[in-house]
Amino acid sequence: MERERFEPRIIGFFCNWCSYRAADGAGTARVKYAPNVRVIRLMCSGRVDPSFVLKALASGADGVLIAGCHPGECHYIEQNYKTMRRYAMLTQTLRALGISERRVRLVWASAAEGTQLAAAVDEMVEDLRLLGPLHWSANLREEDHEAAFEHILHEHEQAMEVTR
Amino acid sequence: MAERIGVYVCHCGSNIAGTVDVEEATRWAGENLPGVAIARDYKFLCSSLGQALIRDDIQEHGLTRVVVAACSPHLHEKTFRRACANAGLNSFLLQMANIREHVSWVTRSKEAATEKVKSLIAGAVARVQHHRPLEPTPVPVNPHTLVIGGGIAGIQAALELADAGYPVYLVEREPSIGGHMAQFDKTFPTLDCAACILTPKMSEVGQHEHIKLLTWSELEEVSGSIGNFKARIRRKARYVKEETCTGCGLCIEKCPRKVVDEVFEAGMGYRKAIYTPFPQAVPKIPVIDPKSCIWFERQRCRACEKLCPTNAIDFDQQDEILEVDVGNIILATGWDLFDCRRIPQYGYGRLANVFTSLEFERMCNASGPTGGRVVLRDGVTEPESVCIVHCVGSRDSHYNPYCSGICCMLSLKMGHLILEKTGAKVYACYIDMRPNKKDYEEFYQRLLEEGMLFVRGKVAEVTDVARTPPEEGKLIVQVEDTLLGKQRRIPVDMVVLMGAIEQRRDARETGLKVGISCSMAGWFIERHPKLDPIATMTEGIFIAGACQGPKDIPDAVAQGAAAAARVAGMISKGTVMIEPVVATIDEEKCSGCRICNNLCPFNAIDFLDDEKVSRVNAVLCKGCGTCVAACPAAAITGAHFSTEQVEAEIDGLLWDAGGDGEPAPTDQPELAPAATE
């Protein structure tokens, strides 16, 4: 029997000023894209607390798409740079937890780039189909959690060594 | 959960109901989502009947929260907030699920769309339970307005406001206001003389008691928000004292340095190193261009200083920074002409007698470099034949996909002027003729009767390589006449390229200064392309004229006036209500780590040395939420975007993440993620 195609669930965190409007624009222009992304509107990608991403993955999302204004074009001057920094940190943590970085993406979309944003969603959905479901909460055993957190703590200590 | 939530799902005619099973989604929400007291679908919720439905339900059923699943909150959040407020429910206890722009319009399968709608409703229902009542903050509106750009749109906006008695700062980067319109000779389709209709407005601006005219000045930086912006304006050194100069023009006459005027004369004529761009300039006070002045080049000359009867020349002047407080800002920054060199096969810059439309405008102008005579680049020979090439850099996927809008009429006007002035044969090579406004088509008919020759086809090449004796010494326009179905080579003496109207080259930077963005084609993005073409997504920032898209004079004037009317309305009301979306710090929880202090680009977070805690200044906070996400003690709350609200929304959106697609049982206290696999 042919297996049903895997439909990943993606939580989107979109900036009110650019990406959310881009998604609105894609709608107005009737650009068709995969229905897998469920968007949360935030005032700025800088509001994306990395714990939101972990929370989404732990609650059953297979991927998270963070979309903000292009570097240099933040509505709040420079907050998307802080998103970039957090994203870099977050990917480290994800790696330590054994989660592919491909599951959490950061993209830039200006309010005019509905078509590009739709393409980014399609591309991510295809990629997540290759990765398969995450089932994080179900698959990860308690001891793995502990080992992972030990590892993160260890990494953190090492990082502090260098700066000293 | 004590909240009683009303869920309203809009059909939006067939806009949503065409792709989404609205009844099913509504039924599902009513039966499965915790806290939902009532779930209804309705044809058009934004109609007054739809709003009345919500209002009545709130009152009759004692709803404490409302979820509207309809279009984007950017369109109708205000409408539904008002409906809630009318029923006595705090307007922030509403949450919208965007099931039109984000679902029905972008999804092919009805089944998938309906499932997505269920998720979005579940997210909104989960989130709205954590909403808190909030009150918008009233902010007084400073009655001063800043208008950027002294072209016809900016002039109109400034005059409308000033005539209403409101003070205006009008900033123009060139030495005089007037913009592109001042460069033209005649205007289509009436053939009014551009200067005759523009200069009275210009002098009105110059003399108006409520307009502070700042020419030779540029916007540096803007801070603040609607009602209370602070703008820093660079007043470039003029090297002429504005208070003392009488505008007699002696300095210009005596200045020994002549340079090509690339701006006003479009490279067709000369100006002095000290100059006003044109005789009717407002203000009449000249500027010294330090790049061409002999004194700045090799510390000699100062003829202007010696001869000035009022001692108005001041070589020691420095740039000044002026800070102004304004309530609103209107951008009317205008357009730039497409660089015709980018299409090398049209020969501009290589073949002398290929002109741009702006060059041709200057040539036709009686006060222009040729005194209004239409002549070849040699300055004496009248052309016997002219070809006007349409759509140069517009309607062309290599350059700009859009239609420049004005060039067809511009071409007709030029055709008329050439026929009138020279009796030359005039060809126009066009893709489509688009004279689509009042009296435009009639003007086209007039030109057909006057004998202008129209060739339907996009020009492939302009060349000086002759193939036959009649082509010798001519420019040959190679074009496929698509009505004849034939290639044609049209030998002419002069070619005029209708370059595209493009956004100003530095528009992106200008937009960033005031917090608005540009479309793919470069134009400033309006709040709504149909219904709000002059407002932007940033409150208090308006756009008028060609910076919003290609426009002819009447449209630019209309937008300038419209933007002014909008601003005047706000000033006369006196206050605006701003969203109470700001961060607050719980000083009990704050550990004083100061991580948040450096994150705020608006300096809204202060550290209180005595108490060893940080505090948010609500007036400065713009509500981005970056500090909220960063606080390690979770001491900062972002109003309306709190951690509880966002996390609840995540849970709601993932209601089906249990794996089998069945809804979570309703008796569960929360929409907890099912961890079964």
PDB file of C-alpha atoms in Angstrom, chain B residues 55-284:
ATOM      1  CA  ARG B  55     -22.462  43.234  19.385  1.00  0.00           C
ATOM      2  CA  ASP B  56     -25.804  41.638  20.230  1.00  0.00           C
ATOM      3  CA  ASP B  57     -24.191  38.296  21.096  1.00  0.00           C
ATOM      4  CA  ILE B  58     -21.764  39.968  23.469  1.00  0.00           C
ATOM      5  CA  GLN B  59     -24.667  41.590  25.271  1.00  0.00           C
ATOM      6  CA  GLU B  60     -27.146  38.711  25.183  1.00  0.00           C
ATOM      7  CA  HIS B  61     -24.770  35.823  25.798  1.00  0.00           C
ATOM      8  CA  GLY B  62     -22.364  37.622  28.100  1.00  0.00           C
ATOM      9  CA  LEU B  63     -19.340  36.922  25.918  1.00  0.00           C
ATOM     10  CA  THR B  64     -16.029  37.888  27.478  1.00  0.00           C
ATOM     11  CA  ARG B  65     -13.798  37.219  24.479  1.00  0.00           C
ATOM     12  CA  VAL B  66     -14.320  37.407  20.711  1.00  0.00           C
ATOM     13  CA  VAL B  67     -12.540  35.592  17.884  1.00  0.00           C
ATOM     14  CA  VAL B  68     -13.199  36.748  14.340  1.00  0.00           C
ATOM     15  CA  ALA B  69     -11.912  34.463  11.599  1.00  0.00           C
ATOM     16  CA  ALA B  70     -11.937  36.585   8.464  1.00  0.00           C
ATOM     17  CA  CYS B  71      -9.456  38.709   6.544  1.00  0.00           C
ATOM     18  CA  SER B  72      -6.109  40.104   7.665  1.00  0.00           C
ATOM     19  CA  PRO B  73      -6.139  42.093  10.916  1.00  0.00           C
ATOM     20  CA  HIS B  74      -4.477  44.837   8.896  1.00  0.00           C
ATOM     21  CA  LEU B  75      -7.807  45.325   7.131  1.00  0.00           C
ATOM     22  CA  HIS B  76     -10.577  44.861   9.658  1.00  0.00           C
ATOM     23  CA  GLU B  77      -9.143  44.566  13.156  1.00  0.00           C
ATOM     24  CA  LYS B  78     -10.257  48.157  13.785  1.00  0.00           C
ATOM     25  CA  THR B  79     -13.791  47.365  12.588  1.00  0.00           C
ATOM     26  CA  PHE B  80     -14.228  44.433  14.934  1.00  0.00           C
ATOM     27  CA  ARG B  81     -12.541  46.165  17.831  1.00  0.00           C
ATOM     28  CA  ARG B  82     -15.127  48.888  17.411  1.00  0.00           C
ATOM     29  CA  ALA B  83     -17.915  46.298  17.359  1.00  0.00           C
ATOM     30  CA  CYS B  84     -16.631  44.920  20.662  1.00  0.00           C
ATOM     31  CA  ALA B  85     -16.276  48.371  22.174  1.00  0.00           C
ATOM     32  CA  ASN B  86     -19.822  49.243  21.104  1.00  0.00           C
ATOM     33  CA  ALA B  87     -21.047  46.297  23.119  1.00  0.00           C
ATOM     34  CA  GLY B  88     -19.066  47.378  26.146  1.00  0.00           C
ATOM     35  CA  LEU B  89     -16.308  44.799  25.736  1.00  0.00           C
ATOM     36  CA  ASN B  90     -12.731  46.034  25.854  1.00  0.00           C
ATOM     37  CA  SER B  91     -11.546  46.128  22.254  1.00  0.00           C
ATOM     38  CA  PHE B  92      -8.327  44.257  23.020  1.00  0.00           C
ATOM     39  CA  LEU B  93     -10.279  41.185  24.079  1.00  0.00           C
ATOM     40  CA  LEU B  94     -10.635  40.412  20.372  1.00  0.00           C
ATOM     41  CA  GLN B  95      -8.372  38.188  18.316  1.00  0.00           C
ATOM     42  CA  MET B  96      -8.539  37.765  14.563  1.00  0.00           C
ATOM     43  CA  ALA B  97      -7.664  34.625  12.625  1.00  0.00           C
ATOM     44  CA  ASN B  98      -6.481  35.514   9.142  1.00  0.00           C
ATOM     45  CA  ILE B  99      -8.274  32.856   7.108  1.00  0.00           C
ATOM     46  CA  ARG B 100      -8.572  34.792   3.854  1.00  0.00           C
ATOM     47  CA  GLU B 101      -5.113  36.158   2.944  1.00  0.00           C
ATOM     48  CA  HIS B 102      -3.351  33.307   4.747  1.00  0.00           C
ATOM     49  CA  VAL B 103      -5.675  30.446   3.800  1.00  0.00           C
ATOM     50  CA  SER B 104      -8.501  30.677   1.295  1.00  0.00           C
ATOM     51  CA  TRP B 105      -6.625  32.791  -1.239  1.00  0.00           C
ATOM     52  CA  VAL B 106      -3.428  30.764  -1.146  1.00  0.00           C
ATOM     53  CA  THR B 107      -4.616  27.187  -0.807  1.00  0.00           C
ATOM     54  CA  ARG B 108      -5.779  24.937  -3.619  1.00  0.00           C
ATOM     55  CA  SER B 109      -7.419  22.059  -1.750  1.00  0.00           C
ATOM     56  CA  LYS B 110     -10.638  22.796   0.103  1.00  0.00           C
ATOM     57  CA  GLU B 111      -9.940  20.039   2.588  1.00  0.00           C
ATOM     58  CA  ALA B 112      -6.469  21.312   3.443  1.00  0.00           C
ATOM     59  CA  ALA B 113      -7.765  24.880   3.635  1.00  0.00           C
ATOM     60  CA  THR B 114     -10.532  23.886   6.043  1.00  0.00           C
ATOM     61  CA  GLU B 115      -8.030  22.040   8.249  1.00  0.00           C
ATOM     62  CA  LYS B 116      -5.737  25.060   8.286  1.00  0.00           C
ATOM     63  CA  VAL B 117      -8.677  27.292   9.179  1.00  0.00           C
ATOM     64  CA  LYS B 118      -9.484  25.034  12.123  1.00  0.00           C
ATOM     65  CA  SER B 119      -5.904  25.383  13.357  1.00  0.00           C
ATOM     66  CA  LEU B 120      -5.905  29.147  13.024  1.00  0.00           C
ATOM     67  CA  ILE B 121      -9.217  29.379  14.892  1.00  0.00           C
ATOM     68  CA  ALA B 122      -7.916  27.039  17.594  1.00  0.00           C
ATOM     69  CA  GLY B 123      -4.813  29.243  17.897  1.00  0.00           C
ATOM     70  CA  ALA B 124      -6.901  32.388  18.208  1.00  0.00           C
ATOM     71  CA  VAL B 125      -9.279  30.814  20.740  1.00  0.00           C
ATOM     72  CA  ALA B 126      -6.379  29.616  22.876  1.00  0.00           C
ATOM     73  CA  ARG B 127      -4.652  32.985  22.662  1.00  0.00           C
ATOM     74  CA  VAL B 128      -7.663  35.196  23.312  1.00  0.00           C
ATOM     75  CA  GLN B 129      -8.245  33.611  26.721  1.00  0.00           C
ATOM     76  CA  HIS B 130      -5.020  35.239  27.856  1.00  0.00           C
ATOM     77  CA  HIS B 131      -5.844  38.659  26.472  1.00  0.00           C
ATOM     78  CA  ARG B 132      -5.973  41.516  28.929  1.00  0.00           C
ATOM     79  CA  PRO B 133      -8.083  44.637  28.615  1.00  0.00           C
ATOM     80  CA  LEU B 134      -5.955  47.497  27.343  1.00  0.00           C
ATOM     81  CA  GLU B 135      -6.670  51.135  26.608  1.00  0.00           C
ATOM     82  CA  PRO B 136      -5.143  53.043  23.718  1.00  0.00           C
ATOM     83  CA  THR B 137      -3.062  55.979  24.855  1.00  0.00           C
ATOM     84  CA  PRO B 138      -4.156  59.417  23.673  1.00  0.00           C
ATOM     85  CA  VAL B 139      -1.241  61.398  22.306  1.00  0.00           C
ATOM     86  CA  PRO B 140      -1.387  65.100  21.438  1.00  0.00           C
ATOM     87  CA  VAL B 141      -0.636  65.914  17.794  1.00  0.00           C
ATOM     88  CA  ASN B 142       1.965  68.574  17.159  1.00  0.00           C
ATOM     89  CA  PRO B 143       0.315  70.930  14.624  1.00  0.00           C
ATOM     90  CA  HIS B 144       3.547  71.332  12.632  1.00  0.00           C
ATOM     91  CA  THR B 145       3.959  69.161   9.560  1.00  0.00           C
ATOM     92  CA  LEU B 146       7.113  68.255   7.683  1.00  0.00           C
ATOM     93  CA  VAL B 147       6.831  67.970   3.903  1.00  0.00           C
ATOM     94  CA  ILE B 148       9.800  66.367   2.166  1.00  0.00           C
ATOM     95  CA  GLY B 149      10.139  67.383  -1.471  1.00  0.00           C
ATOM     96  CA  GLY B 150       9.221  70.671  -3.111  1.00  0.00           C
ATOM     97  CA  GLY B 151       7.850  69.352  -6.386  1.00  0.00           C
ATOM     98  CA  ILE B 152       4.259  69.914  -7.344  1.00  0.00           C
ATOM     99  CA  ALA B 153       2.936  67.242  -4.930  1.00  0.00           C
ATOM    100  CA  GLY B 154       4.884  68.662  -1.987  1.00  0.00           C
ATOM    101  CA  ILE B 155       3.960  72.230  -2.919  1.00  0.00           C
ATOM    102  CA  GLN B 156       0.284  71.321  -3.035  1.00  0.00           C
ATOM    103  CA  ALA B 157       0.434  69.496   0.308  1.00  0.00           C
ATOM    104  CA  ALA B 158       2.263  72.394   1.959  1.00  0.00           C
ATOM    105  CA  LEU B 159      -0.158  75.000   0.598  1.00  0.00           C
ATOM    106  CA  GLU B 160      -3.260  73.073   1.625  1.00  0.00           C
ATOM    107  CA  LEU B 161      -2.013  72.783   5.195  1.00  0.00           C
ATOM    108  CA  ALA B 162      -0.701  76.326   5.399  1.00  0.00           C
ATOM    109  CA  ASP B 163      -3.927  77.726   3.985  1.00  0.00           C
ATOM    110  CA  ALA B 164      -5.771  75.865   6.728  1.00  0.00           C
ATOM    111  CA  GLY B 165      -3.615  77.759   9.186  1.00  0.00           C
ATOM    112  CA  TYR B 166      -1.253  74.940  10.130  1.00  0.00           C
ATOM    113  CA  PRO B 167       2.508  75.513  10.105  1.00  0.00           C
ATOM    114  CA  VAL B 168       4.586  73.565   7.597  1.00  0.00           C
ATOM    115  CA  TYR B 169       8.287  72.904   7.097  1.00  0.00           C
ATOM    116  CA  LEU B 170       8.934  72.281   3.413  1.00  0.00           C
ATOM    117  CA  VAL B 171      12.293  70.629   2.759  1.00  0.00           C
ATOM    118  CA  GLU B 172      13.828  70.605  -0.724  1.00  0.00           C
ATOM    119  CA  ARG B 173      17.292  69.321  -1.573  1.00  0.00           C
ATOM    120  CA  GLU B 174      17.796  71.546  -4.625  1.00  0.00           C
ATOM    121  CA  PRO B 175      18.316  75.321  -4.372  1.00  0.00           C
ATOM    122  CA  SER B 176      14.737  75.981  -5.510  1.00  0.00           C
ATOM    123  CA  ILE B 177      11.361  74.330  -5.208  1.00  0.00           C
ATOM    124  CA  GLY B 178       9.490  73.419  -8.379  1.00  0.00           C
ATOM    125  CA  GLY B 179      10.707  69.891  -8.993  1.00  0.00           C
ATOM    126  CA  HIS B 180      10.433  68.291 -12.390  1.00  0.00           C
ATOM    127  CA  MET B 181       7.406  70.349 -13.355  1.00  0.00           C
ATOM    128  CA  ALA B 182       9.550  73.481 -13.420  1.00  0.00           C
ATOM    129  CA  GLN B 183      11.698  71.878 -16.123  1.00  0.00           C
ATOM    130  CA  PHE B 184       8.811  71.370 -18.540  1.00  0.00           C
ATOM    131  CA  ASP B 185       7.641  73.697 -21.238  1.00  0.00           C
ATOM    132  CA  LYS B 186       4.033  72.723 -21.852  1.00  0.00           C
ATOM    133  CA  THR B 187       1.759  70.309 -20.011  1.00  0.00           C
ATOM    134  CA  PHE B 188      -0.538  67.801 -21.667  1.00  0.00           C
ATOM    135  CA  PRO B 189      -3.328  67.726 -22.778  1.00  0.00           C
ATOM    136  CA  THR B 190      -4.228  71.382 -22.333  1.00  0.00           C
ATOM    137  CA  LEU B 191      -0.823  72.686 -23.464  1.00  0.00           C
ATOM    138  CA  ASP B 192      -0.796  75.028 -20.495  1.00  0.00           C
ATOM    139  CA  CYS B 193       2.617  76.540 -20.015  1.00  0.00           C
ATOM    140  CA  ALA B 194       4.104  74.684 -17.039  1.00  0.00           C
ATOM    141  CA  ALA B 195       5.830  77.751 -15.623  1.00  0.00           C
ATOM    142  CA  CYS B 196       2.685  79.860 -15.980  1.00  0.00           C
ATOM    143  CA  ILE B 197       0.676  77.537 -13.768  1.00  0.00           C
ATOM    144  CA  LEU B 198       3.461  76.490 -11.417  1.00  0.00           C
ATOM    145  CA  THR B 199       5.236  79.733 -10.561  1.00  0.00           C
ATOM    146  CA  PRO B 200       2.230  81.388  -8.868  1.00  0.00           C
ATOM    147  CA  LYS B 201       2.068  78.400  -6.530  1.00  0.00           C
ATOM    148  CA  MET B 202       5.807  78.560  -5.967  1.00  0.00           C
ATOM    149  CA  SER B 203       5.786  82.204  -4.981  1.00  0.00           C
ATOM    150  CA  GLU B 204       2.777  81.567  -2.760  1.00  0.00           C
ATOM    151  CA  VAL B 205       4.873  78.961  -0.932  1.00  0.00           C
ATOM    152  CA  GLY B 206       7.796  81.370  -0.716  1.00  0.00           C
ATOM    153  CA  GLN B 207       5.691  84.102   0.856  1.00  0.00           C
ATOM    154  CA  HIS B 208       3.291  82.080   2.949  1.00  0.00           C
ATOM    155  CA  GLU B 209       3.291  83.065   6.603  1.00  0.00           C
ATOM    156  CA  HIS B 210       2.769  79.444   7.691  1.00  0.00           C
ATOM    157  CA  ILE B 211       5.422  77.831   5.496  1.00  0.00           C
ATOM    158  CA  LYS B 212       9.024  77.650   6.585  1.00  0.00           C
ATOM    159  CA  LEU B 213      10.832  76.905   3.353  1.00  0.00           C
ATOM    160  CA  LEU B 214      14.073  74.958   3.723  1.00  0.00           C
ATOM    161  CA  THR B 215      15.730  74.600   0.322  1.00  0.00           C
ATOM    162  CA  TRP B 216      19.226  73.213  -0.250  1.00  0.00           C
ATOM    163  CA  SER B 217      18.414  70.995   2.732  1.00  0.00           C
ATOM    164  CA  GLU B 218      18.044  67.285   3.297  1.00  0.00           C
ATOM    165  CA  LEU B 219      16.376  65.054   5.831  1.00  0.00           C
ATOM    166  CA  GLU B 220      18.993  63.408   8.028  1.00  0.00           C
ATOM    167  CA  GLU B 221      17.109  61.485  10.648  1.00  0.00           C
ATOM    168  CA  VAL B 222      13.662  61.054  12.122  1.00  0.00           C
ATOM    169  CA  SER B 223      12.805  59.842  15.603  1.00  0.00           C
ATOM    170  CA  GLY B 224       9.611  59.706  17.612  1.00  0.00           C
ATOM    171  CA  SER B 225       6.216  58.596  16.432  1.00  0.00           C
ATOM    172  CA  ILE B 226       2.894  59.925  15.236  1.00  0.00           C
ATOM    173  CA  GLY B 227       1.981  63.213  16.831  1.00  0.00           C
ATOM    174  CA  ASN B 228       5.516  63.854  18.000  1.00  0.00           C
ATOM    175  CA  PHE B 229       8.257  63.280  15.491  1.00  0.00           C
ATOM    176  CA  LYS B 230      11.632  64.912  15.830  1.00  0.00           C
ATOM    177  CA  ALA B 231      13.358  65.471  12.508  1.00  0.00           C
ATOM    178  CA  ARG B 232      16.943  66.469  11.951  1.00  0.00           C
ATOM    179  CA  ILE B 233      17.405  68.455   8.769  1.00  0.00           C
ATOM    180  CA  ARG B 234      20.760  69.251   7.257  1.00  0.00           C
ATOM    181  CA  ARG B 235      20.827  72.760   5.900  1.00  0.00           C
ATOM    182  CA  LYS B 236      23.667  72.562   3.420  1.00  0.00           C
ATOM    183  CA  ALA B 237      25.963  75.551   3.405  1.00  0.00           C
ATOM    184  CA  ARG B 238      24.662  77.969   0.770  1.00  0.00           C
ATOM    185  CA  TYR B 239      27.613  80.336   1.187  1.00  0.00           C
ATOM    186  CA  VAL B 240      25.018  83.065   0.729  1.00  0.00           C
ATOM    187  CA  LYS B 241      23.330  84.680   3.710  1.00  0.00           C
ATOM    188  CA  GLU B 242      19.626  84.251   3.206  1.00  0.00           C
ATOM    189  CA  GLU B 243      18.727  87.199   5.420  1.00  0.00           C
ATOM    190  CA  THR B 244      20.875  89.696   3.509  1.00  0.00           C
ATOM    191  CA  CYS B 245      20.617  88.470  -0.100  1.00  0.00           C
ATOM    192  CA  THR B 246      18.149  90.433  -2.202  1.00  0.00           C
ATOM    193  CA  GLY B 247      18.257  88.052  -5.150  1.00  0.00           C
ATOM    194  CA  CYS B 248      19.567  90.743  -7.516  1.00  0.00           C
ATOM    195  CA  GLY B 249      21.567  88.147  -9.452  1.00  0.00           C
ATOM    196  CA  LEU B 250      24.689  90.248  -9.889  1.00  0.00           C
ATOM    197  CA  CYS B 251      26.868  87.506  -8.413  1.00  0.00           C
ATOM    198  CA  ILE B 252      25.559  85.008 -10.953  1.00  0.00           C
ATOM    199  CA  GLU B 253      26.207  87.418 -13.780  1.00  0.00           C
ATOM    200  CA  LYS B 254      29.786  88.067 -12.673  1.00  0.00           C
ATOM    201  CA  CYS B 255      30.791  84.510 -11.751  1.00  0.00           C
ATOM    202  CA  PRO B 256      33.499  83.450 -14.198  1.00  0.00           C
ATOM    203  CA  ARG B 257      32.957  79.686 -13.834  1.00  0.00           C
ATOM    204  CA  LYS B 258      30.438  77.988 -16.108  1.00  0.00           C
ATOM    205  CA  VAL B 259      29.620  74.306 -15.653  1.00  0.00           C
ATOM    206  CA  VAL B 260      27.172  71.906 -17.241  1.00  0.00           C
ATOM    207  CA  ASP B 261      23.913  71.802 -15.273  1.00  0.00           C
ATOM    208  CA  GLU B 262      23.200  68.118 -14.879  1.00  0.00           C
ATOM    209  CA  VAL B 263      20.168  68.563 -12.669  1.00  0.00           C
ATOM    210  CA  PHE B 264      17.823  71.262 -13.857  1.00  0.00           C
ATOM    211  CA  GLU B 265      19.051  71.526 -17.448  1.00  0.00           C
ATOM    212  CA  ALA B 266      19.456  67.712 -17.646  1.00  0.00           C
ATOM    213  CA  GLY B 267      22.946  68.239 -19.038  1.00  0.00           C
ATOM    214  CA  MET B 268      21.666  70.389 -21.911  1.00  0.00           C
ATOM    215  CA  GLY B 269      22.783  73.750 -20.638  1.00  0.00           C
ATOM    216  CA  TYR B 270      25.164  75.581 -18.373  1.00  0.00           C
ATOM    217  CA  ARG B 271      24.967  77.274 -15.038  1.00  0.00           C
ATOM    218  CA  LYS B 272      27.450  79.296 -13.036  1.00  0.00           C
ATOM    219  CA  ALA B 273      29.232  78.068  -9.915  1.00  0.00           C
ATOM    220  CA  ILE B 274      26.920  80.409  -7.995  1.00  0.00           C
ATOM    221  CA  TYR B 275      23.452  79.918  -9.328  1.00  0.00           C
ATOM    222  CA  THR B 276      19.733  79.659  -9.040  1.00  0.00           C
ATOM    223  CA  PRO B 277      18.524  76.811 -11.238  1.00  0.00           C
ATOM    224  CA  PHE B 278      16.086  78.960 -13.227  1.00  0.00           C
ATOM    225  CA  PRO B 279      14.907  82.565 -13.373  1.00  0.00           C
ATOM    226  CA  GLN B 280      11.682  82.049 -11.414  1.00  0.00           C
ATOM    227  CA  ALA B 281      13.411  80.110  -8.635  1.00  0.00           C
ATOM    228  CA  VAL B 282      11.877  80.246  -5.164  1.00  0.00           C
ATOM    229  CA  PRO B 283      13.672  81.337  -3.106  1.00  0.00           C
ATOM    230  CA  LYS B 284      15.564  83.638  -5.426  1.00  0.00           C
TER     231      LYS B 284
END
